[in-house]
Amino acid sequence: MTDQARRVRAQFGAIAAAYVASPGHAGGDDLEQLAAWGRALSPTRVLDMATGGGHTALAFVPIARRVIACDVTEPMLQAARGLLQGRGAASATFVAGEQVAKPVGRTPAPAPIDWTAMLSRSARTAAADEERRRAMGTPTGGGAAVISFAGGMPDSTLFPTEAFRRVLNQVVREEGGALLQYSAVGGYAPLRRYLAGYLLRFGVEARAEEILVVNGSQQGFDLIARTLVDPGDLVAIEQPTYAGAMQAFRSFGARLLPVEWDEAGPRPDVFERLCERQAPKLFYCQPTAHNPSGLTIEPEVGRRLLATAARYQVPIVEDGFDGSLYYGARPNPPLKAADRAGVVLYIGTFSKILFPGLRLGWLVAPPPIVERLQAAKQLADLHTSALLQAAVHRFCERRLLDRHVTRVTAEYGRRRALLLAALRRRMPEGVTWTEPQGGFSLLLTLPPGLTAITLLPVAFERGVEFTPGPAFFLDGGGERTLRLAFSSVAAARIDEGVRRLSEAIKTARRQPPPRRSEREMVSVV
């Protein structure tokens, strides 16, 4: 056989093999009689039939295995697909044991991927949470004319930007080569040692190796859920609570069980009943500077929560707002400070006391679980930026953080006092609110018959906005509540913002309640 004949036969072998592997081929030796016919053809004639527009492909099936004398490789299959698409080769469909030939032209362009159908359950859960927030009308900012109590974040005008820039430049000059290289998963060692000493101020004893540096508290929730929560697990969670924690646990398939707050903290009797009857995998709470209320739990409540958690072996995930930023009497120590049974996983962050944009926080956990959390972090992102960790460590080591916290605590305390005074002076009868002991916000409760979602568009028309309470409750709760965050509102605008809100409440109370269908459109599902 000539070299040209061998090449022709090899090409036809690839085409035949591609046909055998095609979805429309039913296969089998029932077409063996065609093999004899195929053997009688010259390779050139077979290739001509295979690639000629509109000709039958009857000989493809048996010849692929029995006539072609060469091995069919993956590159040959790829070449065959190109020939079939580019040269208009015939295709066939196997119907009721018969080959039915049909001519085809160039393959049509494939339909675009339906990415929504490919989403994981975790992504679908996150999308549903996003849809809930849209349905509630959670504000996103309305320009300079609107006074916004919606953003529970530090005021960027108070950031020590210049001092941090100098520190950052210095660590780049001195340690840049090492800091810009891959780094330890657990965190920058000097920062971990600093945090061990820093936490002692609040009664929390932790060795450096028990501290894992993370990309903000939100990654802390994610790592804990990733490590401890399986789809369908029950997770007890305070109510109201931080929306980001709810979303993190839900995204891993957890079913959330509410533990209601009262004026003393999450109700320990409810938590104990859940542990006894439903055995939750863990319990999430914010014992100090609770978001959205700003309250702090009473010491006796903390003791009962710890005792119940230890008795039923239910870990507590404590979301700790920094104990340096408080108003009035010094707050009670974190639950972790009294944790003798090792049941508390403590999360802290620099986001509230320094810069949220750093995405720098920490997790404190017993050695067996901190190792697993560290392994989960390695899979997620390898490590947190060593450069930023080193800069923050240098900033803290020079006591620049302490000076900054002293300054912003005084300013946030002033804004809190102005907000409380304006509420007492301007709010109509039937409106109540919490008095925050820490944090950036308070929780306001509207009179019966008025919901936050109904009020929001009325308030926005008057130039003021807030976050509706249902964002902080499990599905369907908190309809009459709303959060007012004072931290990022200029002191000179607080009284005017409360005046606008008060007028909006009075206007909304005079309006007829929405029809049922209107309520359904904005309900939390």
Coordinates of C-alpha atoms in Angstrom, one line a residue:
M1 CA 0.0 0.0 0.0
T2 CA 1.4 3.4 -0.9
D3 CA 2.0 6.1 1.7
Q4 CA -0.8 8.1 0.2
A5 CA -3.2 5.2 0.5
R6 CA -2.2 4.7 4.1
R7 CA -2.8 8.4 4.9
V8 CA -6.2 8.2 3.2
R9 CA -7.1 5.0 5.2
A10 CA -5.9 6.7 8.4
Q11 CA -8.1 9.7 7.7
F12 CA -11.1 7.6 7.0
G13 CA -10.4 5.6 10.1
A14 CA -10.6 8.8 12.2
I15 CA -13.8 9.8 10.5
A16 CA -15.3 6.4 11.0
A17 CA -14.2 6.3 14.7
A18 CA -15.7 9.7 15.2
Y19 CA -19.0 8.5 13.8
V20 CA -18.9 5.4 16.0
A21 CA -18.4 7.6 19.1
S22 CA -21.2 10.0 18.0
P23 CA -24.4 10.3 20.1
G24 CA -26.6 9.1 17.2
H25 CA -24.7 5.8 16.7
A26 CA -26.3 2.7 18.2
G27 CA -23.4 0.4 17.4
G28 CA -23.2 -3.3 17.1
D29 CA -22.2 -6.0 14.6
D30 CA -25.6 -6.2 12.9
L31 CA -24.2 -4.3 10.0
E32 CA -21.4 -6.8 9.4
Q33 CA -22.5 -7.3 5.9
L34 CA -21.6 -3.8 5.2
A35 CA -18.0 -4.5 6.2
A36 CA -17.5 -6.8 3.3
W37 CA -18.8 -4.1 1.0
G38 CA -16.5 -1.6 2.6
R39 CA -13.5 -3.8 2.2
A40 CA -14.1 -3.9 -1.6
L41 CA -13.8 -0.2 -1.9
S42 CA -10.5 1.6 -2.5
P43 CA -9.5 3.9 0.4
T44 CA -9.7 6.9 -1.9
R45 CA -13.3 6.0 -2.9
V46 CA -14.3 5.4 0.8
L47 CA -12.9 8.8 1.8
D48 CA -14.6 10.5 -1.1
M49 CA -17.9 8.9 0.0
A50 CA -17.4 9.9 3.7
T51 CA -16.6 13.5 3.0
G52 CA -18.8 14.2 0.0
G53 CA -21.8 16.4 0.7
G54 CA -25.0 14.4 1.0
H55 CA -23.5 10.9 0.6
T56 CA -24.5 8.0 2.9
A57 CA -22.3 7.0 5.9
L58 CA -23.5 3.4 5.9
A59 CA -20.0 2.0 5.8
F60 CA -18.8 4.0 8.8
V61 CA -19.8 1.6 11.6
P62 CA -18.2 -1.7 10.8
I63 CA -15.3 -0.3 8.9
A64 CA -14.2 1.7 12.0
R65 CA -13.4 -1.5 13.8
R66 CA -12.9 -4.2 11.1
V67 CA -11.6 -2.5 7.9
I68 CA -9.2 0.1 9.1
A69 CA -5.8 -1.3 9.9
C70 CA -4.5 1.5 12.0
D71 CA -5.0 2.5 15.7
V72 CA -7.4 5.4 16.1
T73 CA -5.9 8.0 18.5
E74 CA -7.3 11.1 20.1
P75 CA -5.6 13.5 17.7
M76 CA -7.2 11.5 14.8
L77 CA -10.6 11.8 16.5
Q78 CA -10.1 15.6 16.7
A79 CA -9.1 15.7 13.1
A80 CA -12.2 13.7 12.2
R81 CA -14.5 16.1 14.0
G82 CA -12.9 18.9 12.1
L83 CA -13.5 17.1 8.8
L84 CA -17.0 16.3 9.6
Q85 CA -17.8 19.9 10.5
G86 CA -15.7 21.7 7.9
R87 CA -16.3 19.5 4.9
G88 CA -20.0 18.8 5.3
A89 CA -19.7 15.0 5.8
A90 CA -22.9 13.0 6.0
S91 CA -24.4 12.0 9.4
A92 CA -26.7 9.2 10.2
T93 CA -29.3 8.3 12.8
F94 CA -29.9 4.8 13.9
V95 CA -33.7 4.2 13.9
A96 CA -35.4 0.9 14.7
G97 CA -32.2 -1.0 13.5
E98 CA -31.8 0.9 10.3
Q99 CA -29.4 3.6 9.2
V100 CA -31.2 6.7 7.9
A101 CA -28.9 9.1 6.1
K102 CA -29.3 12.8 6.1
P103 CA -27.2 15.5 4.6
V104 CA -25.9 18.2 6.9
G105 CA -24.2 21.5 6.3
R106 CA -21.9 23.4 8.6
T107 CA -22.7 22.7 12.3
P108 CA -24.9 25.4 13.8
A109 CA -23.5 27.5 16.6
P110 CA -24.2 26.0 20.0
A111 CA -26.8 27.6 22.3
P112 CA -25.3 29.7 25.1
I113 CA -24.8 28.0 28.4
D114 CA -27.6 28.3 30.9
W115 CA -25.5 29.4 33.8
T116 CA -28.4 29.7 36.2
A117 CA -29.3 26.1 35.7
M118 CA -25.7 25.2 36.6
L119 CA -25.6 27.0 40.0
S120 CA -24.7 25.0 43.0
R121 CA -27.2 24.8 45.9
S122 CA -24.9 27.3 47.8
A123 CA -25.0 29.8 45.0
R124 CA -28.8 29.4 44.7
T125 CA -29.2 30.1 48.4
A126 CA -27.1 33.2 48.1
A127 CA -29.2 34.3 45.1
A128 CA -32.4 33.8 47.1
D129 CA -31.0 35.9 50.0
E130 CA -30.1 38.6 47.5
E131 CA -33.7 38.4 46.1
R132 CA -35.0 38.7 49.7
R133 CA -33.0 41.9 50.3
R134 CA -34.3 43.4 47.0
A135 CA -37.8 42.5 48.0
M136 CA -37.4 44.3 51.3
G137 CA -36.2 47.4 49.5
T138 CA -32.9 47.5 51.5
P139 CA -31.5 50.9 50.5
T140 CA -28.2 51.3 48.6
G141 CA -27.7 55.0 49.0
G142 CA -29.6 58.0 47.5
G143 CA -26.9 60.6 47.0
A144 CA -25.8 63.6 49.1
A145 CA -29.3 65.0 49.6
V146 CA -30.5 61.8 51.4
I147 CA -29.5 61.4 55.1
S148 CA -28.7 57.7 55.4
F149 CA -28.9 55.8 58.6
A150 CA -28.6 52.6 56.6
G151 CA -24.8 51.9 56.6
G152 CA -23.5 50.2 59.7
M153 CA -19.9 51.1 59.0
P154 CA -17.1 53.3 60.3
D155 CA -16.8 56.9 59.1
S156 CA -14.1 57.0 56.4
T157 CA -13.5 60.7 57.2
L158 CA -12.1 59.5 60.5
F159 CA -9.6 57.0 59.0
P160 CA -5.9 57.5 60.0
T161 CA -5.0 57.2 56.3
E162 CA -1.7 59.2 56.4
A163 CA -0.4 57.4 59.5
F164 CA -1.1 54.1 57.9
R165 CA 0.5 55.1 54.6
R166 CA 3.7 55.9 56.4
V167 CA 3.7 52.5 58.2
L168 CA 2.9 50.7 55.0
N169 CA 5.8 52.3 53.2
Q170 CA 8.2 51.5 56.0
V171 CA 7.3 47.8 56.0
V172 CA 7.6 47.6 52.3
R173 CA 11.1 49.1 52.5
E174 CA 12.3 46.9 55.3
E175 CA 10.5 43.5 54.6
G176 CA 9.0 43.9 51.1
G177 CA 10.8 40.9 49.5
A178 CA 9.5 38.5 52.2
L179 CA 6.1 40.0 52.6
L180 CA 5.3 39.9 48.9
Q181 CA 6.1 36.2 48.7
Y182 CA 3.8 33.4 49.6
S183 CA 3.3 33.3 53.3
A184 CA 2.1 31.2 56.3
V185 CA -1.5 30.1 56.2
G186 CA -2.0 30.8 59.9
G187 CA -0.9 34.4 59.6
Y188 CA 2.0 36.7 60.1
A189 CA 3.7 35.5 63.2
P190 CA 4.4 38.9 64.9
L191 CA 0.7 39.9 64.4
R192 CA -0.5 36.6 65.9
R193 CA 1.7 37.2 69.0
Y194 CA 0.4 40.8 69.2
L195 CA -3.2 39.6 69.1
A196 CA -2.5 37.1 71.9
G197 CA -1.5 40.0 74.1
Y198 CA -4.2 42.4 72.8
L199 CA -7.0 39.9 73.7
L200 CA -5.7 39.6 77.2
R201 CA -7.1 43.2 77.7
F202 CA -10.6 41.7 77.5
G203 CA -9.9 38.6 79.5
V204 CA -9.4 36.2 76.5
E205 CA -6.4 33.9 77.0
A206 CA -5.1 32.5 73.7
R207 CA -1.7 31.3 72.5
A208 CA -0.5 32.6 69.1
E209 CA -0.9 29.1 67.6
E210 CA -4.6 29.2 68.6
I211 CA -5.2 32.3 66.5
L212 CA -5.9 32.1 62.8
V213 CA -5.7 35.3 60.8
V214 CA -8.6 35.6 58.3
N215 CA -9.9 37.9 55.6
G216 CA -12.4 39.7 57.9
S217 CA -15.0 38.2 60.1
Q218 CA -17.0 37.1 57.1
Q219 CA -14.4 34.6 56.1
G220 CA -14.4 33.4 59.7
F221 CA -18.1 32.5 59.3
D222 CA -17.4 30.8 56.0
L223 CA -14.5 28.7 57.4
I224 CA -16.5 27.6 60.4
A225 CA -19.5 26.7 58.3
R226 CA -17.3 24.9 55.7
T227 CA -15.6 22.9 58.5
L228 CA -18.5 22.1 60.8
V229 CA -21.8 22.3 58.9
D230 CA -23.3 19.7 56.5
P231 CA -26.4 20.3 54.4
G232 CA -29.5 19.8 56.6
D233 CA -27.7 20.5 59.9
L234 CA -29.5 22.7 62.5
V235 CA -27.7 25.9 63.6
A236 CA -29.1 27.9 66.5
I237 CA -28.8 31.7 65.9
E238 CA -29.8 34.7 67.9
Q239 CA -32.7 36.8 66.6
P240 CA -32.3 39.5 65.4
T241 CA -28.8 39.0 64.2
Y242 CA -26.2 40.0 61.7
A243 CA -27.4 39.2 58.2
G244 CA -24.0 38.1 56.9
A245 CA -23.9 35.3 59.4
M246 CA -27.3 34.0 58.4
Q247 CA -26.3 34.0 54.8
A248 CA -23.0 32.2 55.5
F249 CA -24.6 29.3 57.4
R250 CA -27.5 29.1 54.9
S251 CA -25.2 28.9 52.0
F252 CA -23.8 25.6 53.4
G253 CA -27.3 24.1 53.7
A254 CA -27.9 24.8 57.4
R255 CA -31.4 25.1 58.8
L256 CA -31.5 28.0 61.2
L257 CA -33.3 27.9 64.6
P258 CA -34.0 31.4 66.2
V259 CA -33.0 32.2 69.8
E260 CA -34.8 35.5 70.6
W261 CA -33.1 38.4 72.2
D262 CA -34.7 40.3 75.1
E263 CA -33.3 43.2 77.1
A264 CA -30.7 40.8 78.7
G265 CA -29.5 38.9 75.7
P266 CA -30.3 35.7 73.8
R267 CA -32.8 33.8 75.9
P268 CA -31.0 31.0 77.6
D269 CA -34.2 29.0 78.2
V270 CA -34.9 29.0 74.5
F271 CA -31.3 27.9 73.7
E272 CA -31.5 25.1 76.3
R273 CA -34.8 23.8 74.9
L274 CA -33.3 23.8 71.4
C275 CA -30.3 21.9 72.6
E276 CA -32.4 19.3 74.5
R277 CA -35.0 18.7 71.7
Q278 CA -33.2 19.4 68.4
A279 CA -29.5 19.1 69.0
P280 CA -28.2 22.0 66.9
K281 CA -24.7 21.7 65.4
L282 CA -23.6 25.1 66.8
F283 CA -24.9 28.4 68.2
Y284 CA -24.1 31.9 66.7
C285 CA -24.4 35.1 68.7
Q286 CA -23.0 38.6 69.3
P287 CA -22.7 39.1 73.0
T288 CA -21.3 42.6 72.9
A289 CA -22.3 45.6 70.7
H290 CA -25.0 43.4 69.1
N291 CA -25.9 44.3 65.5
P292 CA -28.5 45.7 65.0
S293 CA -29.5 46.7 68.6
G294 CA -26.2 47.8 70.1
L295 CA -27.0 45.9 73.3
T296 CA -24.7 43.7 75.4
I297 CA -25.8 40.5 77.2
E298 CA -26.0 40.4 81.0
P299 CA -23.3 38.3 82.8
E300 CA -25.8 35.8 84.2
V301 CA -27.2 35.1 80.7
G302 CA -23.6 34.5 79.4
R303 CA -23.0 32.0 82.2
R304 CA -26.1 30.1 81.4
L305 CA -25.4 30.0 77.7
L306 CA -21.9 28.7 78.4
A307 CA -23.2 26.1 80.8
T308 CA -25.8 24.8 78.3
A309 CA -23.3 24.7 75.5
A310 CA -20.8 22.7 77.6
R311 CA -23.5 20.3 78.8
Y312 CA -24.9 19.5 75.4
Q313 CA -21.6 19.8 73.5
V314 CA -22.8 22.6 71.2
P315 CA -20.0 25.0 70.1
I316 CA -20.8 28.8 70.4
V317 CA -19.6 31.0 67.6
E318 CA -19.0 34.3 69.3
D319 CA -18.9 37.3 66.9
G320 CA -16.9 39.7 69.1
F321 CA -17.2 43.5 68.5
D322 CA -14.0 45.1 69.8
G323 CA -14.3 45.7 73.5
S324 CA -12.4 49.1 73.2
L325 CA -15.3 50.7 71.4
Y326 CA -18.1 51.2 73.9
Y327 CA -20.2 53.9 75.4
G328 CA -20.7 54.4 79.2
A329 CA -19.8 51.6 81.5
R330 CA -17.2 49.1 80.4
P331 CA -18.9 46.1 78.8
N332 CA -18.8 42.6 80.2
P333 CA -16.0 40.4 79.0
P334 CA -16.6 38.2 76.0
L335 CA -18.0 34.7 76.5
K336 CA -14.6 33.4 75.4
A337 CA -13.1 35.0 78.5
A338 CA -15.1 32.7 80.8
D339 CA -14.9 29.6 78.5
R340 CA -13.4 26.9 80.7
A341 CA -14.8 24.0 78.6
G342 CA -13.3 25.1 75.3
V343 CA -16.7 25.4 73.5
V344 CA -16.4 29.0 72.2
L345 CA -15.0 29.9 68.7
Y346 CA -14.2 33.6 68.9
I347 CA -14.2 35.9 65.9
G348 CA -12.6 39.3 65.9
T349 CA -11.9 42.0 63.2
F350 CA -10.1 45.2 62.5
S351 CA -12.9 46.3 60.3
K352 CA -14.8 48.4 62.9
I353 CA -11.8 49.8 64.8
L354 CA -9.5 50.5 61.8
F355 CA -10.3 50.0 58.1
P356 CA -13.0 47.6 56.7
G357 CA -11.2 47.6 53.4
L358 CA -8.2 45.8 54.9
R359 CA -10.3 42.6 55.3
L360 CA -8.3 41.6 58.3
G361 CA -9.7 39.6 61.2
W362 CA -8.9 36.6 63.4
L363 CA -10.4 33.4 64.8
V364 CA -9.5 31.9 68.2
A365 CA -10.2 28.2 68.6
P366 CA -8.9 25.2 70.4
P367 CA -5.9 23.4 68.6
P368 CA -7.9 20.5 67.2
I369 CA -10.4 22.7 65.4
V370 CA -8.0 25.5 64.5
E371 CA -6.0 23.0 62.5
R372 CA -9.1 22.1 60.5
L373 CA -10.0 25.8 60.0
Q374 CA -6.5 26.5 58.8
A375 CA -6.7 23.6 56.3
A376 CA -10.0 25.1 55.0
K377 CA -8.4 28.5 54.7
Q378 CA -5.5 27.1 52.7
L379 CA -8.0 25.6 50.2
A380 CA -9.9 28.9 50.0
D381 CA -7.1 31.5 49.5
L382 CA -3.7 30.1 50.7
H383 CA -3.3 33.0 53.2
T384 CA -4.2 36.6 54.0
S385 CA -2.0 39.3 52.6
A386 CA 1.2 39.3 54.6
L387 CA 2.0 42.8 53.6
L388 CA -1.2 44.2 55.2
Q389 CA -0.8 42.0 58.2
A390 CA 2.7 43.4 58.8
A391 CA 1.6 47.0 58.3
V392 CA -1.3 46.5 60.8
H393 CA 1.1 44.9 63.2
R394 CA 3.5 47.8 63.0
F395 CA 0.6 50.3 63.3
C396 CA -0.6 48.5 66.5
E397 CA 2.9 48.0 67.9
R398 CA 3.4 51.8 67.8
R399 CA 0.2 52.3 69.7
L400 CA -1.3 54.2 66.8
L401 CA -4.4 51.9 66.9
D402 CA -5.0 52.8 70.6
R403 CA -4.9 56.5 69.8
H404 CA -7.2 56.1 66.9
V405 CA -9.7 54.0 68.9
T406 CA -9.8 56.6 71.7
R407 CA -10.5 59.4 69.1
V408 CA -13.2 57.6 67.2
T409 CA -14.9 56.3 70.3
A410 CA -15.4 59.8 71.5
E411 CA -16.8 60.9 68.2
Y412 CA -19.1 57.9 67.8
G413 CA -20.3 58.4 71.4
R414 CA -21.2 62.0 70.5
R415 CA -23.2 60.9 67.5
R416 CA -25.0 58.2 69.5
A417 CA -26.0 60.8 72.2
L418 CA -27.2 63.2 69.5
L419 CA -29.3 60.4 67.9
L420 CA -30.9 59.3 71.2
A421 CA -31.7 62.9 72.1
A422 CA -33.3 63.6 68.7
L423 CA -35.4 60.4 69.0
R424 CA -36.6 61.4 72.5
R425 CA -37.5 64.9 71.2
R426 CA -39.1 64.1 67.9
M427 CA -40.5 60.6 67.6
P428 CA -44.3 60.2 67.8
E429 CA -46.0 58.2 70.5
G430 CA -45.7 54.4 70.1
V431 CA -42.2 54.4 68.8
T432 CA -39.5 52.7 70.9
W433 CA -35.8 52.0 70.5
T434 CA -32.8 50.4 72.2
E435 CA -30.0 52.4 73.8
P436 CA -26.8 51.0 72.4
Q437 CA -23.9 50.2 74.8
G438 CA -21.5 49.6 71.9
G439 CA -21.4 49.3 68.1
F440 CA -22.7 51.5 65.5
S441 CA -26.5 51.2 65.5
L442 CA -29.8 50.9 67.4
L443 CA -33.0 49.0 66.7
L444 CA -36.2 51.1 66.5
T445 CA -39.7 49.5 66.8
L446 CA -42.6 51.2 65.0
P447 CA -46.2 51.4 66.4
P448 CA -48.6 48.6 65.7
G449 CA -50.0 48.7 62.2
L450 CA -46.9 50.1 60.5
T451 CA -44.1 48.1 59.0
A452 CA -40.6 49.2 58.0
I453 CA -41.1 48.1 54.4
T454 CA -44.2 50.2 54.1
L455 CA -42.4 53.1 55.7
L456 CA -39.2 53.0 53.6
P457 CA -40.5 54.6 50.4
V458 CA -42.3 57.3 52.3
A459 CA -39.1 58.0 54.2
F460 CA -37.0 58.0 51.1
E461 CA -39.3 60.6 49.5
R462 CA -38.5 62.8 52.5
G463 CA -34.8 62.3 52.1
V464 CA -33.9 59.8 54.8
E465 CA -33.2 56.1 54.7
F466 CA -32.6 53.2 57.1
T467 CA -32.3 49.4 56.9
P468 CA -35.6 47.5 57.4
G469 CA -35.6 45.1 60.4
P470 CA -36.5 41.9 58.5
A471 CA -33.0 41.9 57.1
F472 CA -31.9 40.9 60.6
F473 CA -34.5 38.3 61.3
L474 CA -35.2 34.8 60.1
D475 CA -37.9 34.6 57.4
G476 CA -40.9 36.7 58.1
G477 CA -39.8 38.4 61.4
G478 CA -39.2 41.9 62.5
E479 CA -41.7 43.6 60.3
R480 CA -42.1 46.6 62.7
T481 CA -38.4 47.1 63.3
L482 CA -35.7 49.1 61.5
R483 CA -32.0 49.7 62.2
L484 CA -30.6 53.2 62.5
A485 CA -26.8 53.3 62.2
F486 CA -25.3 56.5 63.4
S487 CA -21.5 55.9 62.9
S488 CA -21.3 57.3 59.4
V489 CA -23.8 60.2 59.7
A490 CA -22.2 63.6 60.3
A491 CA -23.2 64.9 63.7
A492 CA -24.6 68.1 62.1
R493 CA -27.1 66.0 60.1
I494 CA -28.4 63.6 62.7
D495 CA -31.2 65.8 64.1
E496 CA -32.5 66.7 60.7
G497 CA -32.4 63.0 59.7
V498 CA -34.6 62.1 62.7
R499 CA -36.9 65.0 62.0
R500 CA -37.5 63.6 58.4
L501 CA -38.0 60.1 59.7
S502 CA -40.5 61.3 62.3
E503 CA -42.5 63.1 59.6
A504 CA -42.4 60.0 57.4
I505 CA -43.8 57.9 60.3
K506 CA -46.6 60.3 60.9
T507 CA -47.4 60.4 57.1
A508 CA -47.3 56.6 56.8
R509 CA -49.6 56.1 59.7
R510 CA -52.2 58.3 58.0
Q511 CA -52.1 56.2 54.8
P512 CA -54.3 53.2 54.3
P513 CA -52.5 49.8 54.9
P514 CA -51.3 48.1 51.7
R515 CA -53.5 45.6 50.0
R516 CA -52.7 41.9 50.6
S517 CA -51.2 41.5 47.1
E518 CA -48.8 44.5 47.8
R519 CA -47.6 42.9 51.0
E520 CA -46.9 39.7 49.3
M521 CA -44.7 41.4 46.8
V522 CA -42.3 42.6 49.5
S523 CA -42.6 39.8 52.0
V524 CA -39.5 38.0 53.2
V525 CA -39.6 34.5 51.8

